[in-house]
Amino acid sequence: MNISADLSLSQKAQYLRTLPAVRERCARVFDLAKQGKLQYFDYHADKEGVITEFCSGIIARDFGTNYDKVPPHGRISHCNIGRDRITPLLQQWTTSVGTKEACKRLVDLLVTSTLLDAGAGKDWAYTEQSTGERYSRSEGLAVCCLHMFTEGYFSSNLEQPHQVDAGALFKVTVDSMAKHMQVDATNPLVGLDGRTSLLINLSKALNTSPNFFGPDGRPGNMLDFLESESIVEGSIRKVPLAALWQVLIDGLNPVWPASRTTLAGVSLGDVWPCPALKPTASAEADDLVPFHKLTQWMTYSVIEAIETVMKWDIVGKEDMTGLPEYRNGGLLIDLGVVTLKPGVLPTDPVSLLPKAAASHPAVVEWRALTVIILDRIADNIRVKLGLTPDQLNLAQVLEGATWKGGREIAKQKRPETGGPPLDIESDGTVF
């Protein structure tokens, strides 16, 4: 079904920036995969049981049958690697400035941290000065960003270092970022320039939308907008997911590089052409596939903060999708559910892995398949464990099974790097 068939190009541009469009377009790619009609990947339905067993085993190992203890996918758990760093901060803030401002500060941190969370590469790590512990990849970036936050790097208010505001972000430089992120010749970070640009662009976005981010340009000020969009039922304040998505997809649109796909003059963000869809495309833009991975990652993280701290209920979370990134996608390749067709990508001479840019049609196919197959994996796990979506939701499956499983199987198969089975050329703004 082509939901956008009768839309104008400007309407299509808006549609492609919605969450339902992600599943709808990815499902088109998956349908081609079932028919063996993709250009780069083959799909093997008979291998889905292997992933179900693997992921169910991880949940059983880490949580037993305490399924309510499986945390949702979000940045908070990465900040807490090794020890809980967030709870003491929240307690300190709540005591000194109250619950809402405490939540605003946490949202400030999480928005910035998720923007900086594209893949760090295999050679970078962050050493926490207070403990001497060394953390790599996503958790390393999270702990690093947390310390940059508490040290006031993202704040222009000398009296209040624990905030993020447009004034401070506009002044970040590659050199200062490198210093705070401990980057040097022996500790290289993938996409440092791209990450720096994202923060500068974030400052512009925060200043451009005071209706979302207030006169001082703070991400956390979105709480005021969300409260205005909410209703109270009984004792529970309910906020539509659509309102939060509007803040992040529209309010933060200036963040993304101008080189991204555009339609009718609108920068679409994490949306890419998929040539495999061209033969069945009946109109312009029918071959475009949206993912909005970093925006969704940010959304998952902000939802956790708001629901945990404010006790508000975000309504409509079922529209969120599994994240099409290299851990979830790598799991599918490493366990054989999807396989790359022979000879369709060049091999990196160092890693000996197939290599492609994030915008390459092969990566677009891979990511689209990942979105739909993650839904199927979640359903299969729930059937196996006798659970409903309310008892084990997609965010929990991502955190407790697929993302973690993707990392673990990568470490087994590529112990030297622990990297994904497909070598992605990243600028730090997609993966």
GROMACS .gro file of C-alpha atoms in nm:
model
  431
    1MET     CA    1   0.000   0.000   0.000
    2ASN     CA    2   0.143   0.336  -0.106
    3ILE     CA    3   0.026   0.570   0.168
    4SER     CA    4   0.188   0.875   0.007
    5ALA     CA    5   0.067   0.810  -0.350
    6ASP     CA    6  -0.163   1.112  -0.377
    7LEU     CA    7   0.049   1.361  -0.186
    8SER     CA    8   0.226   1.665  -0.329
    9LEU     CA    9   0.605   1.673  -0.304
   10SER     CA   10   0.593   1.905  -0.002
   11GLN     CA   11   0.340   1.673   0.164
   12LYS     CA   12   0.562   1.375   0.085
   13ALA     CA   13   0.853   1.556   0.244
   14GLN     CA   14   0.652   1.599   0.561
   15TYR     CA   15   0.533   1.237   0.549
   16LEU     CA   16   0.887   1.103   0.515
   17ARG     CA   17   0.973   1.281   0.840
   18THR     CA   18   0.707   1.093   1.036
   19LEU     CA   19   0.752   0.773   1.235
   20PRO     CA   20   0.485   0.570   1.048
   21ALA     CA   21   0.675   0.638   0.724
   22VAL     CA   22   0.978   0.452   0.861
   23ARG     CA   23   0.793   0.121   0.895
   24GLU     CA   24   0.592   0.169   0.576
   25ARG     CA   25   0.893   0.231   0.352
   26CYS     CA   26   1.112  -0.029   0.525
   27ALA     CA   27   0.831  -0.282   0.479
   28ARG     CA   28   0.845  -0.220   0.103
   29VAL     CA   29   1.214  -0.310   0.104
   30PHE     CA   30   1.144  -0.618   0.317
   31ASP     CA   31   0.873  -0.731   0.073
   32LEU     CA   32   1.131  -0.719  -0.206
   33ALA     CA   33   1.372  -0.916   0.012
   34LYS     CA   34   1.113  -1.192   0.057
   35GLN     CA   35   1.091  -1.213  -0.322
   36GLY     CA   36   1.469  -1.217  -0.365
   37LYS     CA   37   1.458  -0.884  -0.550
   38LEU     CA   38   1.707  -0.673  -0.357
   39GLN     CA   39   2.031  -0.565  -0.521
   40TYR     CA   40   2.268  -0.629  -0.232
   41PHE     CA   41   2.114  -0.856   0.032
   42ASP     CA   42   1.933  -1.189   0.055
   43TYR     CA   43   1.689  -1.270   0.335
   44HIS     CA   44   1.673  -1.611   0.505
   45ALA     CA   45   1.354  -1.647   0.707
   46ASP     CA   46   1.457  -1.990   0.833
   47LYS     CA   47   1.738  -1.828   1.035
   48GLU     CA   48   1.507  -1.609   1.243
   49GLY     CA   49   1.469  -1.890   1.495
   50VAL     CA   50   1.844  -1.879   1.558
   51ILE     CA   51   1.822  -1.512   1.654
   52THR     CA   52   1.516  -1.576   1.871
   53GLU     CA   53   1.704  -1.842   2.067
   54PHE     CA   54   2.018  -1.629   2.091
   55CYS     CA   55   1.834  -1.319   2.213
   56SER     CA   56   1.607  -1.511   2.451
   57GLY     CA   57   1.919  -1.667   2.598
   58ILE     CA   58   2.071  -1.325   2.666
   59ILE     CA   59   1.756  -1.208   2.843
   60ALA     CA   60   1.746  -1.528   3.053
   61ARG     CA   61   2.116  -1.496   3.139
   62ASP     CA   62   2.093  -1.132   3.248
   63PHE     CA   63   1.741  -1.105   3.390
   64GLY     CA   64   1.606  -1.457   3.446
   65THR     CA   65   1.229  -1.425   3.429
   66ASN     CA   66   1.229  -1.076   3.580
   67TYR     CA   67   1.120  -0.922   3.253
   68ASP     CA   68   1.007  -0.601   3.421
   69LYS     CA   69   1.372  -0.545   3.516
   70VAL     CA   70   1.483  -0.526   3.151
   71PRO     CA   71   1.553  -0.153   3.104
   72PRO     CA   72   1.433   0.038   2.798
   73HIS     CA   73   1.679   0.128   2.524
   74GLY     CA   74   1.818   0.470   2.609
   75ARG     CA   75   2.127   0.673   2.677
   76ILE     CA   76   2.090   0.662   3.056
   77SER     CA   77   2.211   0.302   3.081
   78HIS     CA   78   2.524   0.394   2.883
   79CYS     CA   79   2.596   0.683   3.121
   80ASN     CA   80   2.574   0.435   3.408
   81ILE     CA   81   2.827   0.179   3.287
   82GLY     CA   82   3.035   0.057   3.581
   83ARG     CA   83   2.837   0.259   3.836
   84ASP     CA   84   2.524   0.472   3.864
   85ARG     CA   85   2.619   0.828   3.776
   86ILE     CA   86   2.274   0.964   3.694
   87THR     CA   87   2.081   0.896   4.017
   88PRO     CA   88   2.317   1.097   4.242
   89LEU     CA   89   2.298   1.391   4.001
   90LEU     CA   90   1.918   1.374   3.993
   91GLN     CA   91   1.903   1.360   4.372
   92GLN     CA   92   2.135   1.659   4.399
   93TRP     CA   93   1.941   1.859   4.142
   94THR     CA   94   1.596   1.769   4.274
   95THR     CA   95   1.694   1.883   4.622
   96SER     CA   96   1.844   2.212   4.502
   97VAL     CA   97   1.621   2.317   4.211
   98GLY     CA   98   1.316   2.087   4.208
   99THR     CA   99   1.194   1.799   3.994
  100LYS     CA  100   1.116   1.982   3.671
  101GLU     CA  101   1.449   2.165   3.648
  102ALA     CA  102   1.625   1.840   3.736
  103CYS     CA  103   1.449   1.674   3.443
  104LYS     CA  104   1.536   1.967   3.216
  105ARG     CA  105   1.902   1.920   3.302
  106LEU     CA  106   1.882   1.548   3.233
  107VAL     CA  107   1.717   1.618   2.896
  108ASP     CA  108   1.991   1.875   2.823
  109LEU     CA  109   2.249   1.604   2.884
  110LEU     CA  110   2.071   1.328   2.691
  111VAL     CA  111   2.004   1.535   2.379
  112THR     CA  112   2.369   1.636   2.360
  113SER     CA  113   2.494   1.288   2.444
  114THR     CA  114   2.284   1.116   2.178
  115LEU     CA  115   2.400   1.364   1.914
  116LEU     CA  116   2.759   1.271   1.997
  117ASP     CA  117   2.682   0.898   1.997
  118ALA     CA  118   2.758   0.799   1.639
  119GLY     CA  119   3.009   0.513   1.621
  120ALA     CA  120   3.342   0.604   1.782
  121GLY     CA  121   3.546   0.346   1.593
  122LYS     CA  122   3.756   0.066   1.733
  123ASP     CA  123   4.062   0.269   1.836
  124TRP     CA  124   3.914   0.533   2.069
  125ALA     CA  125   3.846   0.507   2.442
  126TYR     CA  126   3.778   0.749   2.727
  127THR     CA  127   3.958   0.729   3.061
  128GLU     CA  128   3.746   0.847   3.354
  129GLN     CA  129   3.978   1.053   3.571
  130SER     CA  130   3.800   0.986   3.900
  131THR     CA  131   3.812   0.607   3.867
  132GLY     CA  132   4.084   0.536   3.614
  133GLU     CA  133   3.835   0.316   3.427
  134ARG     CA  134   3.863   0.313   3.049
  135TYR     CA  135   3.547   0.293   2.838
  136SER     CA  136   3.517   0.258   2.462
  137ARG     CA  137   3.251   0.293   2.195
  138SER     CA  138   2.900   0.407   2.293
  139GLU     CA  139   2.951   0.387   2.669
  140GLY     CA  140   3.282   0.570   2.642
  141LEU     CA  141   3.112   0.851   2.453
  142ALA     CA  142   2.833   0.861   2.713
  143VAL     CA  143   3.068   0.883   3.013
  144CYS     CA  144   3.283   1.138   2.831
  145CYS     CA  145   2.983   1.356   2.747
  146LEU     CA  146   2.854   1.331   3.104
  147HIS     CA  147   3.181   1.466   3.240
  148MET     CA  148   3.192   1.740   2.977
  149PHE     CA  149   2.840   1.832   3.093
  150THR     CA  150   2.918   1.839   3.465
  151GLU     CA  151   3.235   2.040   3.398
  152GLY     CA  152   3.025   2.308   3.227
  153TYR     CA  153   3.159   2.263   2.874
  154PHE     CA  154   2.809   2.295   2.726
  155SER     CA  155   2.697   2.588   2.946
  156SER     CA  156   2.753   2.960   2.895
  157ASN     CA  157   2.630   3.033   3.249
  158LEU     CA  158   2.929   3.032   3.483
  159GLU     CA  159   2.696   3.013   3.782
  160GLN     CA  160   2.518   2.707   3.643
  161PRO     CA  161   2.753   2.461   3.472
  162HIS     CA  162   2.495   2.180   3.471
  163GLN     CA  163   2.305   2.282   3.161
  164VAL     CA  164   2.331   2.291   2.782
  165ASP     CA  165   2.260   2.614   2.597
  166ALA     CA  166   2.298   2.758   2.251
  167GLY     CA  167   2.553   3.019   2.356
  168ALA     CA  168   2.808   2.763   2.470
  169LEU     CA  169   2.746   2.519   2.185
  170PHE     CA  170   2.809   2.788   1.924
  171LYS     CA  171   3.163   2.830   2.057
  172VAL     CA  172   3.277   2.468   2.050
  173THR     CA  173   3.578   2.393   1.832
  174VAL     CA  174   3.739   2.078   1.700
  175ASP     CA  175   4.045   2.146   1.917
  176SER     CA  176   3.847   2.191   2.239
  177MET     CA  177   3.635   1.886   2.160
  178ALA     CA  178   3.950   1.683   2.098
  179LYS     CA  179   4.092   1.792   2.433
  180HIS     CA  180   3.781   1.703   2.632
  181MET     CA  181   3.731   1.377   2.444
  182GLN     CA  182   4.098   1.281   2.494
  183VAL     CA  183   4.156   1.254   2.119
  184ASP     CA  184   4.513   1.238   1.993
  185ALA     CA  185   4.722   1.039   1.747
  186THR     CA  186   4.717   0.735   1.975
  187ASN     CA  187   4.346   0.768   2.060
  188PRO     CA  188   4.170   0.863   1.734
  189LEU     CA  189   3.795   0.923   1.727
  190VAL     CA  190   3.594   0.865   1.410
  191GLY     CA  191   3.404   1.173   1.290
  192LEU     CA  192   3.536   1.434   1.534
  193ASP     CA  193   3.478   1.715   1.282
  194GLY     CA  194   3.126   1.589   1.214
  195ARG     CA  195   3.042   1.576   1.585
  196THR     CA  196   3.171   1.929   1.636
  197SER     CA  197   2.957   2.050   1.345
  198LEU     CA  198   2.652   1.880   1.494
  199LEU     CA  199   2.693   2.072   1.821
  200ILE     CA  200   2.737   2.404   1.640
  201ASN     CA  201   2.430   2.325   1.430
  202LEU     CA  202   2.245   2.232   1.750
  203SER     CA  203   2.314   2.581   1.884
  204LYS     CA  204   2.153   2.729   1.572
  205ALA     CA  205   1.854   2.497   1.603
  206LEU     CA  206   1.801   2.589   1.968
  207ASN     CA  207   1.803   2.959   1.882
  208THR     CA  208   1.574   2.912   1.582
  209SER     CA  209   1.287   2.751   1.780
  210PRO     CA  210   1.227   2.942   2.106
  211ASN     CA  211   0.874   2.796   2.111
  212PHE     CA  212   1.038   2.459   2.183
  213PHE     CA  213   1.363   2.553   2.355
  214GLY     CA  214   1.290   2.882   2.531
  215PRO     CA  215   1.467   3.219   2.507
  216ASP     CA  216   1.792   3.075   2.646
  217GLY     CA  217   1.806   2.792   2.391
  218ARG     CA  218   1.814   2.487   2.617
  219PRO     CA  219   1.705   2.140   2.497
  220GLY     CA  220   1.547   2.074   2.837
  221ASN     CA  221   1.304   2.362   2.791
  222MET     CA  222   1.107   2.131   2.564
  223LEU     CA  223   0.940   2.014   2.885
  224ASP     CA  224   0.744   2.341   2.896
  225PHE     CA  225   0.619   2.287   2.540
  226LEU     CA  226   0.533   1.921   2.607
  227GLU     CA  227   0.343   2.018   2.921
  228SER     CA  228   0.138   2.264   2.716
  229GLU     CA  229   0.053   1.984   2.469
  230SER     CA  230  -0.046   1.737   2.740
  231ILE     CA  231  -0.368   1.642   2.914
  232VAL     CA  232  -0.422   1.518   3.267
  233GLU     CA  233  -0.627   1.203   3.319
  234GLY     CA  234  -0.681   1.125   3.684
  235SER     CA  235  -0.343   1.188   3.842
  236ILE     CA  236  -0.140   1.112   3.527
  237ARG     CA  237  -0.018   1.374   3.281
  238LYS     CA  238  -0.025   1.228   2.930
  239VAL     CA  239   0.193   1.365   2.652
  240PRO     CA  240   0.142   1.257   2.290
  241LEU     CA  241   0.454   1.110   2.134
  242ALA     CA  242   0.371   1.322   1.828
  243ALA     CA  243   0.445   1.637   2.031
  244LEU     CA  244   0.787   1.509   2.137
  245TRP     CA  245   0.860   1.393   1.782
  246GLN     CA  246   0.766   1.739   1.651
  247VAL     CA  247   1.018   1.899   1.884
  248LEU     CA  248   1.298   1.665   1.785
  249ILE     CA  249   1.234   1.617   1.411
  250ASP     CA  250   1.134   1.979   1.335
  251GLY     CA  251   1.306   2.172   1.612
  252LEU     CA  252   1.636   1.995   1.553
  253ASN     CA  253   1.616   1.979   1.173
  254PRO     CA  254   1.892   2.244   1.133
  255VAL     CA  255   2.130   2.004   1.310
  256TRP     CA  256   2.168   1.769   1.015
  257PRO     CA  257   2.425   1.828   0.739
  258ALA     CA  258   2.304   2.010   0.429
  259SER     CA  259   2.430   1.718   0.219
  260ARG     CA  260   2.138   1.501   0.332
  261THR     CA  261   1.850   1.414   0.099
  262THR     CA  262   1.615   1.705   0.023
  263LEU     CA  263   1.265   1.713  -0.126
  264ALA     CA  264   1.062   2.022  -0.216
  265GLY     CA  265   1.328   2.232  -0.047
  266VAL     CA  266   1.301   2.039   0.280
  267SER     CA  267   1.607   1.873   0.431
  268LEU     CA  268   1.475   1.527   0.516
  269GLY     CA  269   1.744   1.415   0.759
  270ASP     CA  270   1.822   1.042   0.779
  271VAL     CA  271   1.635   0.955   0.457
  272TRP     CA  272   1.802   0.787   0.160
  273PRO     CA  273   1.721   0.661  -0.191
  274CYS     CA  274   1.692   0.285  -0.232
  275PRO     CA  275   1.747   0.189  -0.598
  276ALA     CA  276   1.578  -0.148  -0.543
  277LEU     CA  277   1.249   0.041  -0.502
  278LYS     CA  278   1.288   0.229  -0.832
  279PRO     CA  279   1.125  -0.036  -1.057
  280THR     CA  280   0.804  -0.024  -0.851
  281ALA     CA  281   0.809   0.352  -0.786
  282SER     CA  282   0.513   0.523  -0.948
  283ALA     CA  283   0.606   0.880  -0.857
  284GLU     CA  284   0.896   1.096  -0.744
  285ALA     CA  285   1.027   1.015  -0.394
  286ASP     CA  286   0.866   0.669  -0.389
  287ASP     CA  287   1.218   0.524  -0.369
  288LEU     CA  288   1.313   0.719  -0.055
  289VAL     CA  289   1.344   0.529   0.274
  290PRO     CA  290   1.345   0.714   0.609
  291PHE     CA  291   1.516   0.588   0.924
  292HIS     CA  292   1.569   0.887   1.157
  293LYS     CA  293   1.797   0.669   1.369
  294LEU     CA  294   1.966   0.935   1.582
  295THR     CA  295   1.637   1.121   1.629
  296GLN     CA  296   1.468   0.800   1.741
  297TRP     CA  297   1.762   0.718   1.969
  298MET     CA  298   1.723   1.063   2.120
  299THR     CA  299   1.347   1.009   2.150
  300TYR     CA  300   1.389   0.679   2.335
  301SER     CA  301   1.634   0.849   2.571
  302VAL     CA  302   1.417   1.154   2.638
  303ILE     CA  303   1.109   0.936   2.692
  304GLU     CA  304   1.294   0.742   2.962
  305ALA     CA  305   1.397   1.065   3.134
  306ILE     CA  306   1.048   1.217   3.127
  307GLU     CA  307   0.866   0.903   3.235
  308THR     CA  308   1.119   0.829   3.510
  309VAL     CA  309   1.166   1.177   3.656
  310MET     CA  310   0.840   1.358   3.580
  311LYS     CA  311   0.622   1.044   3.595
  312TRP     CA  312   0.444   1.164   3.280
  313ASP     CA  313   0.309   0.905   3.037
  314ILE     CA  314   0.422   0.937   2.675
  315VAL     CA  315   0.132   0.807   2.464
  316GLY     CA  316   0.191   0.646   2.124
  317LYS     CA  317   0.529   0.483   2.178
  318GLU     CA  318   0.425   0.193   1.953
  319ASP     CA  319   0.510   0.414   1.653
  320MET     CA  320   0.878   0.398   1.747
  321THR     CA  321   1.085   0.144   1.554
  322GLY     CA  322   1.389  -0.066   1.619
  323LEU     CA  323   1.703   0.132   1.552
  324PRO     CA  324   1.872   0.063   1.216
  325GLU     CA  325   2.232   0.084   1.330
  326TYR     CA  326   2.528  -0.148   1.309
  327ARG     CA  327   2.473  -0.349   1.630
  328ASN     CA  328   2.115  -0.449   1.548
  329GLY     CA  329   2.197  -0.482   1.179
  330GLY     CA  330   2.519  -0.666   1.251
  331LEU     CA  331   2.330  -0.925   1.454
  332LEU     CA  332   2.124  -1.009   1.145
  333ILE     CA  333   2.432  -1.060   0.929
  334ASP     CA  334   2.635  -1.247   1.190
  335LEU     CA  335   2.354  -1.494   1.259
  336GLY     CA  336   2.271  -1.539   0.890
  337VAL     CA  337   1.923  -1.388   0.865
  338VAL     CA  338   2.050  -1.156   0.594
  339THR     CA  339   2.354  -1.217   0.376
  340LEU     CA  340   2.539  -0.987   0.142
  341LYS     CA  341   2.533  -1.101  -0.219
  342PRO     CA  342   2.880  -1.211  -0.338
  343GLY     CA  343   3.103  -0.947  -0.493
  344VAL     CA  344   2.863  -0.652  -0.468
  345LEU     CA  345   3.085  -0.445  -0.236
  346PRO     CA  346   3.460  -0.386  -0.230
  347THR     CA  347   3.663  -0.540   0.051
  348ASP     CA  348   3.860  -0.318   0.286
  349PRO     CA  349   4.228  -0.418   0.258
  350VAL     CA  350   4.287  -0.381   0.633
  351SER     CA  351   3.972  -0.524   0.792
  352LEU     CA  352   3.905  -0.765   0.503
  353LEU     CA  353   3.536  -0.681   0.548
  354PRO     CA  354   3.297  -0.547   0.284
  355LYS     CA  355   3.303  -0.168   0.296
  356ALA     CA  356   3.050   0.103   0.210
  357ALA     CA  357   2.956   0.460   0.295
  358ALA     CA  358   2.652   0.519   0.515
  359SER     CA  359   2.465   0.656   0.212
  360HIS     CA  360   2.540   0.352  -0.008
  361PRO     CA  361   2.234   0.162  -0.139
  362ALA     CA  362   2.364  -0.157   0.026
  363VAL     CA  363   2.356   0.013   0.365
  364VAL     CA  364   2.008   0.150   0.293
  365GLU     CA  365   1.884  -0.204   0.217
  366TRP     CA  366   2.054  -0.339   0.529
  367ARG     CA  367   1.902  -0.074   0.754
  368ALA     CA  368   1.552  -0.117   0.608
  369LEU     CA  369   1.565  -0.492   0.663
  370THR     CA  370   1.687  -0.431   1.017
  371VAL     CA  371   1.382  -0.221   1.108
  372ILE     CA  372   1.129  -0.484   0.999
  373ILE     CA  373   1.320  -0.789   1.120
  374LEU     CA  374   1.361  -0.631   1.465
  375ASP     CA  375   0.981  -0.616   1.487
  376ARG     CA  376   0.969  -0.983   1.393
  377ILE     CA  377   1.238  -1.077   1.645
  378ALA     CA  378   1.052  -0.894   1.922
  379ASP     CA  379   0.730  -1.077   1.833
  380ASN     CA  380   0.911  -1.412   1.822
  381ILE     CA  381   1.075  -1.355   2.160
  382ARG     CA  382   0.743  -1.264   2.318
  383VAL     CA  383   0.579  -1.576   2.173
  384LYS     CA  384   0.862  -1.793   2.304
  385LEU     CA  385   0.844  -1.638   2.652
  386GLY     CA  386   0.465  -1.613   2.664
  387LEU     CA  387   0.465  -1.235   2.702
  388THR     CA  388   0.258  -0.947   2.568
  389PRO     CA  389   0.402  -0.623   2.424
  390ASP     CA  390   0.310  -0.453   2.752
  391GLN     CA  391   0.520  -0.708   2.943
  392LEU     CA  392   0.821  -0.684   2.709
  393ASN     CA  393   0.815  -0.389   2.473
  394LEU     CA  394   1.035  -0.315   2.174
  395ALA     CA  395   1.255  -0.073   2.367
  396GLN     CA  396   1.332  -0.349   2.619
  397VAL     CA  397   1.406  -0.601   2.342
  398LEU     CA  398   1.651  -0.355   2.187
  399GLU     CA  399   1.832  -0.290   2.515
  400GLY     CA  400   1.819  -0.636   2.668
  401ALA     CA  401   1.864  -0.852   2.360
  402THR     CA  402   1.934  -0.727   2.007
  403TRP     CA  403   2.173  -0.435   2.063
  404LYS     CA  404   2.358  -0.623   2.333
  405GLY     CA  405   2.346  -0.941   2.126
  406GLY     CA  406   2.484  -0.763   1.822
  407ARG     CA  407   2.781  -0.643   2.023
  408GLU     CA  408   2.844  -0.985   2.179
  409ILE     CA  409   2.832  -1.182   1.855
  410ALA     CA  410   3.059  -0.922   1.691
  411LYS     CA  411   3.314  -0.974   1.967
  412GLN     CA  412   3.296  -1.350   1.918
  413LYS     CA  413   3.340  -1.331   1.541
  414ARG     CA  414   3.586  -1.040   1.526
  415PRO     CA  415   3.765  -1.047   1.863
  416GLU     CA  416   4.037  -0.802   1.761
  417THR     CA  417   3.796  -0.517   1.690
  418GLY     CA  418   3.448  -0.620   1.804
  419GLY     CA  419   3.326  -0.418   1.507
  420PRO     CA  420   3.032  -0.484   1.276
  421PRO     CA  421   3.045  -0.733   0.987
  422LEU     CA  422   3.017  -0.451   0.735
  423ASP     CA  423   3.275  -0.173   0.747
  424ILE     CA  424   3.083   0.156   0.748
  425GLU     CA  425   3.250   0.479   0.637
  426SER     CA  426   3.102   0.721   0.892
  427ASP     CA  427   3.126   1.096   0.935
  428GLY     CA  428   2.980   1.074   1.285
  429THR     CA  429   2.630   1.189   1.185
  430VAL     CA  430   2.448   0.863   1.098
  431PHE     CA  431   2.597   0.568   1.283
   0.00000   0.00000   0.00000
